[in-house]
mmCIF file of C-alpha atoms in Angstrom:
data_model
loop_
_atom_site.group_PDB
_atom_site.id
_atom_site.type_symbol
_atom_site.label_atom_id
_atom_site.label_comp_id
_atom_site.label_asym_id
_atom_site.label_seq_id
_atom_site.Cartn_x
_atom_site.Cartn_y
_atom_site.Cartn_z
ATOM 1 C CA MET A 1 75.594 105.296 112.880
ATOM 2 C CA PRO A 2 72.283 104.115 112.405
ATOM 3 C CA ARG A 3 72.376 102.885 108.572
ATOM 4 C CA LEU A 4 75.551 100.961 109.369
ATOM 5 C CA ALA A 5 73.869 99.614 112.602
ATOM 6 C CA ALA A 6 71.190 98.195 110.176
ATOM 7 C CA ALA A 7 73.518 96.613 107.567
ATOM 8 C CA VAL A 8 75.709 94.865 110.269
ATOM 9 C CA LEU A 9 75.496 92.766 113.180
ATOM 10 C CA GLY A 10 78.102 94.866 115.431
ATOM 11 C CA LEU A 11 81.420 95.954 115.259
ATOM 12 C CA GLY A 12 84.423 93.450 115.839
ATOM 13 C CA GLU A 13 87.647 94.661 117.324
ATOM 14 C CA ALA A 14 89.269 97.518 115.881
ATOM 15 C CA PRO A 15 93.367 98.051 115.649
ATOM 16 C CA SER A 16 94.588 100.943 117.347
ATOM 17 C CA ILE A 17 95.538 104.404 115.119
ATOM 18 C CA GLU A 18 97.844 105.826 117.893
ATOM 19 C CA THR A 19 95.327 105.975 120.255
ATOM 20 C CA ASP A 20 95.754 106.586 123.943
ATOM 21 C CA PRO A 21 97.211 103.292 125.744
ATOM 22 C CA ALA A 22 94.759 103.703 128.489
ATOM 23 C CA ASP A 23 91.849 103.206 126.187
ATOM 24 C CA ASP A 24 91.196 99.219 125.978
ATOM 25 C CA SER A 25 87.730 99.195 124.432
ATOM 26 C CA PRO A 26 87.088 96.114 122.446
ATOM 27 C CA ALA A 27 84.582 97.229 119.779
ATOM 28 C CA GLY A 28 84.602 100.715 117.873
ATOM 29 C CA ALA A 29 85.776 102.133 114.694
ATOM 30 C CA HIS A 30 88.819 104.152 114.806
ATOM 31 C CA TYR A 31 89.430 106.946 112.324
ATOM 32 C CA ARG A 32 91.626 109.885 111.628
ATOM 33 C CA LEU A 33 90.253 112.783 109.316
ATOM 34 C CA ARG A 34 92.332 115.534 108.044
ATOM 35 C CA PHE A 35 90.634 118.362 106.370
ATOM 36 C CA ASP A 36 92.988 120.560 104.116
ATOM 37 C CA ARG A 37 92.778 122.627 100.867
ATOM 38 C CA ASP A 38 94.737 121.702 97.817
ATOM 39 C CA ARG A 39 96.804 123.697 95.331
ATOM 40 C CA ARG A 40 93.679 124.338 93.392
ATOM 41 C CA GLY A 41 91.824 125.631 96.462
ATOM 42 C CA ARG A 42 89.535 122.522 97.157
ATOM 43 C CA SER A 43 88.330 121.319 100.373
ATOM 44 C CA ILE A 44 90.038 117.933 100.824
ATOM 45 C CA VAL A 45 89.443 114.989 103.698
ATOM 46 C CA SER A 46 92.155 112.553 103.916
ATOM 47 C CA GLY A 47 92.439 109.702 106.368
ATOM 48 C CA CYS A 48 91.484 106.604 107.269
ATOM 49 C CA VAL A 49 89.040 104.299 109.185
ATOM 50 C CA GLN A 50 90.057 100.575 110.656
ATOM 51 C CA THR A 51 87.569 98.437 112.531
ATOM 52 C CA GLY A 52 86.150 94.925 112.354
ATOM 53 C CA LEU A 53 82.238 94.907 110.574
ATOM 54 C CA ARG A 54 80.542 91.834 112.075
ATOM 55 C CA VAL A 55 77.975 90.632 109.136
ATOM 56 C CA CYS A 56 75.886 87.598 108.374
ATOM 57 C CA CYS A 57 77.495 84.763 105.983
ATOM 58 C CA GLN A 58 75.047 84.490 103.081
ATOM 59 C CA ARG A 59 76.443 80.797 102.598
ATOM 60 C CA CYS A 60 75.981 79.484 105.683
ATOM 61 C CA LEU A 61 74.074 82.568 107.824
ATOM 62 C CA GLY A 62 76.932 82.418 110.443
ATOM 63 C CA GLU A 63 78.574 85.449 111.881
ATOM 64 C CA LEU A 64 81.535 86.513 109.745
ATOM 65 C CA GLU A 65 84.061 89.495 110.800
ATOM 66 C CA ILE A 66 85.389 91.555 108.091
ATOM 67 C CA PRO A 67 88.518 93.699 108.597
ATOM 68 C CA VAL A 68 88.208 97.153 107.444
ATOM 69 C CA ASP A 69 91.108 99.296 106.740
ATOM 70 C CA ALA A 70 90.026 102.060 104.528
ATOM 71 C CA ALA A 71 91.847 105.151 103.018
ATOM 72 C CA ILE A 72 89.853 108.346 102.444
ATOM 73 C CA ALA A 73 90.421 110.719 100.184
ATOM 74 C CA LEU A 74 87.715 113.295 99.160
ATOM 75 C CA ALA A 75 87.000 116.583 97.574
ATOM 76 C CA LEU A 76 84.156 118.654 99.004
ATOM 77 C CA VAL A 77 81.968 119.488 96.018
ATOM 78 C CA ARG A 78 78.608 121.493 95.789
ATOM 79 C CA ARG A 79 77.679 120.525 92.316
ATOM 80 C CA ASP A 80 77.840 117.359 89.893
ATOM 81 C CA GLU A 81 79.985 119.435 87.553
ATOM 82 C CA ASP A 82 82.616 120.150 90.034
ATOM 83 C CA ALA A 83 83.182 116.551 90.600
ATOM 84 C CA ARG A 84 84.010 115.718 86.748
ATOM 85 C CA ASP A 85 86.904 117.712 87.230
ATOM 86 C CA LEU A 86 88.509 115.908 89.923
ATOM 87 C CA PRO A 87 91.689 114.124 89.738
ATOM 88 C CA ASP A 88 91.397 110.115 89.858
ATOM 89 C CA HIS A 89 92.759 109.851 93.408
ATOM 90 C CA LEU A 90 90.006 111.831 94.632
ATOM 91 C CA ASP A 91 86.679 110.955 95.148
ATOM 92 C CA PRO A 92 83.451 113.815 95.416
ATOM 93 C CA TRP A 93 81.962 114.180 98.599
ATOM 94 C CA LEU A 94 78.654 116.124 97.818
ATOM 95 C CA ILE A 95 77.547 118.841 100.238
ATOM 96 C CA ALA A 96 74.285 120.572 100.290
ATOM 97 C CA ASP A 97 75.245 123.215 103.064
ATOM 98 C CA ASP A 98 78.378 124.560 104.534
ATOM 99 C CA ARG A 99 78.113 121.663 107.293
ATOM 100 C CA VAL A 100 80.393 118.590 106.964
ATOM 101 C CA ARG A 101 79.074 115.678 109.348
ATOM 102 C CA PRO A 102 82.405 113.626 109.984
ATOM 103 C CA LEU A 103 80.469 110.928 111.594
ATOM 104 C CA GLU A 104 78.621 110.711 108.221
ATOM 105 C CA LEU A 105 81.512 110.469 106.206
ATOM 106 C CA VAL A 106 83.312 107.504 108.040
ATOM 107 C CA GLU A 107 79.732 106.017 108.531
ATOM 108 C CA ASP A 108 79.771 105.679 104.390
ATOM 109 C CA GLU A 109 83.657 104.576 104.396
ATOM 110 C CA LEU A 110 82.085 101.543 106.475
ATOM 111 C CA LEU A 111 78.973 101.113 104.576
ATOM 112 C CA LEU A 112 81.096 100.512 101.176
ATOM 113 C CA ALA A 113 83.452 98.187 102.914
ATOM 114 C CA ILE A 114 80.988 95.568 103.174
ATOM 115 C CA PRO A 115 81.027 93.179 100.329
ATOM 116 C CA GLN A 116 77.966 92.845 98.191
ATOM 117 C CA ILE A 117 77.412 89.156 99.167
ATOM 118 C CA PRO A 118 79.611 88.493 102.349
ATOM 119 C CA ARG A 119 80.658 85.136 102.825
ATOM 120 C CA HIS A 120 83.299 82.694 104.254
ATOM 121 C CA SER A 121 85.567 81.750 102.095
ATOM 122 C CA ALA A 122 85.146 78.185 100.597
ATOM 123 C CA GLY A 123 85.293 75.256 103.150
ATOM 124 C CA CYS A 124 85.171 77.757 106.037
ATOM 125 C CA CYS A 125 81.306 78.133 106.660
ATOM 126 C CA HIS A 126 79.919 76.770 109.898
ATOM 127 C CA THR A 127 77.637 74.072 108.162
ATOM 128 C CA ASN A 128 78.505 70.877 106.854
ATOM 129 C CA GLU A 129 76.211 71.077 103.862
ATOM 130 C CA VAL A 130 78.195 72.007 100.648
ATOM 131 C CA CYS A 131 76.643 73.708 97.666
ATOM 132 C CA PRO A 132 76.937 71.583 94.466
ATOM 133 C CA CYS A 133 78.345 74.571 92.427
ATOM 134 C CA GLU A 134 80.976 75.453 94.934
ATOM 135 C CA ALA A 135 82.100 71.802 95.474
ATOM 136 C CA SER A 136 82.789 71.659 91.541
ATOM 137 C CA ILE A 137 84.672 75.117 91.681
ATOM 138 C CA VAL A 138 86.546 73.849 95.100
ATOM 139 C CA GLU A 139 87.749 70.649 93.165
ATOM 140 C CA GLY A 140 89.022 72.574 90.124
ATOM 141 C CA LYS A 141 85.921 71.854 87.591
ATOM 142 C CA SER A 142 83.480 73.794 86.089
ATOM 143 C CA ALA A 143 79.562 73.412 87.465
ATOM 144 C CA GLU A 144 78.877 72.588 83.412
ATOM 145 C CA SER A 145 81.256 69.376 83.730
ATOM 146 C CA SER A 146 80.177 67.867 87.157
ATOM 147 C CA GLU A 147 78.434 64.844 86.483
ATOM 148 C CA GLY A 148 74.566 64.631 88.000
ATOM 149 C CA TYR A 149 74.605 68.332 88.546
ATOM 150 C CA ARG A 150 72.019 70.141 86.429
ATOM 151 C CA PRO A 151 70.848 73.212 88.231
ATOM 152 C CA PHE A 152 68.160 73.708 85.466
ATOM 153 C CA ALA A 153 66.704 70.314 84.688
ATOM 154 C CA ILE A 154 63.652 71.297 86.322
ATOM 155 C CA LEU A 155 62.843 73.858 83.320
ATOM 156 C CA GLY A 156 63.057 71.012 80.752
ATOM 157 C CA THR A 157 60.021 69.101 82.794
ATOM 158 C CA LEU A 158 57.996 72.127 82.925
ATOM 159 C CA ARG A 159 58.394 72.747 79.232
ATOM 160 C CA SER A 160 57.485 68.918 78.147
ATOM 161 C CA SER A 161 54.707 68.916 80.542
ATOM 162 C CA SER A 162 53.213 72.225 78.958
ATOM 163 C CA GLY A 163 52.823 70.648 75.792
ATOM 164 C CA ALA A 164 55.368 72.882 73.998
#
């Protein structure tokens, strides 16, 4: 999964999904896929994927493990028009040829599970420094009401120095 490898630091421990008890591999993704047809004759893929994704926390730059337990409910479609007619519980999976690559499907689900800005919860980072805006949120105050904290004060000095 080259796209996933570029986006994460690695895979953490994956919970077991009815796997062989002799398989004690500590890292990897467990997935189960079922290919079927619904009542309207559409090709359907259902299942789940479970793993832990190790990513870089954008607050402290330390390692963060994100547990993933994602349900998969897809309809294989050939055109965008077919995707518009799908029920709400199915997501479209656009296929260009008659081949479906299950590994790409699993990789996409794992990529979708990564938060846009991965970070530890407040107070759990590996750094001792606390961002002033984060500290005010943790204390129950808004960033605007905290005394002495003015994130855009530098803009006022630029304006006054330019003579405007």
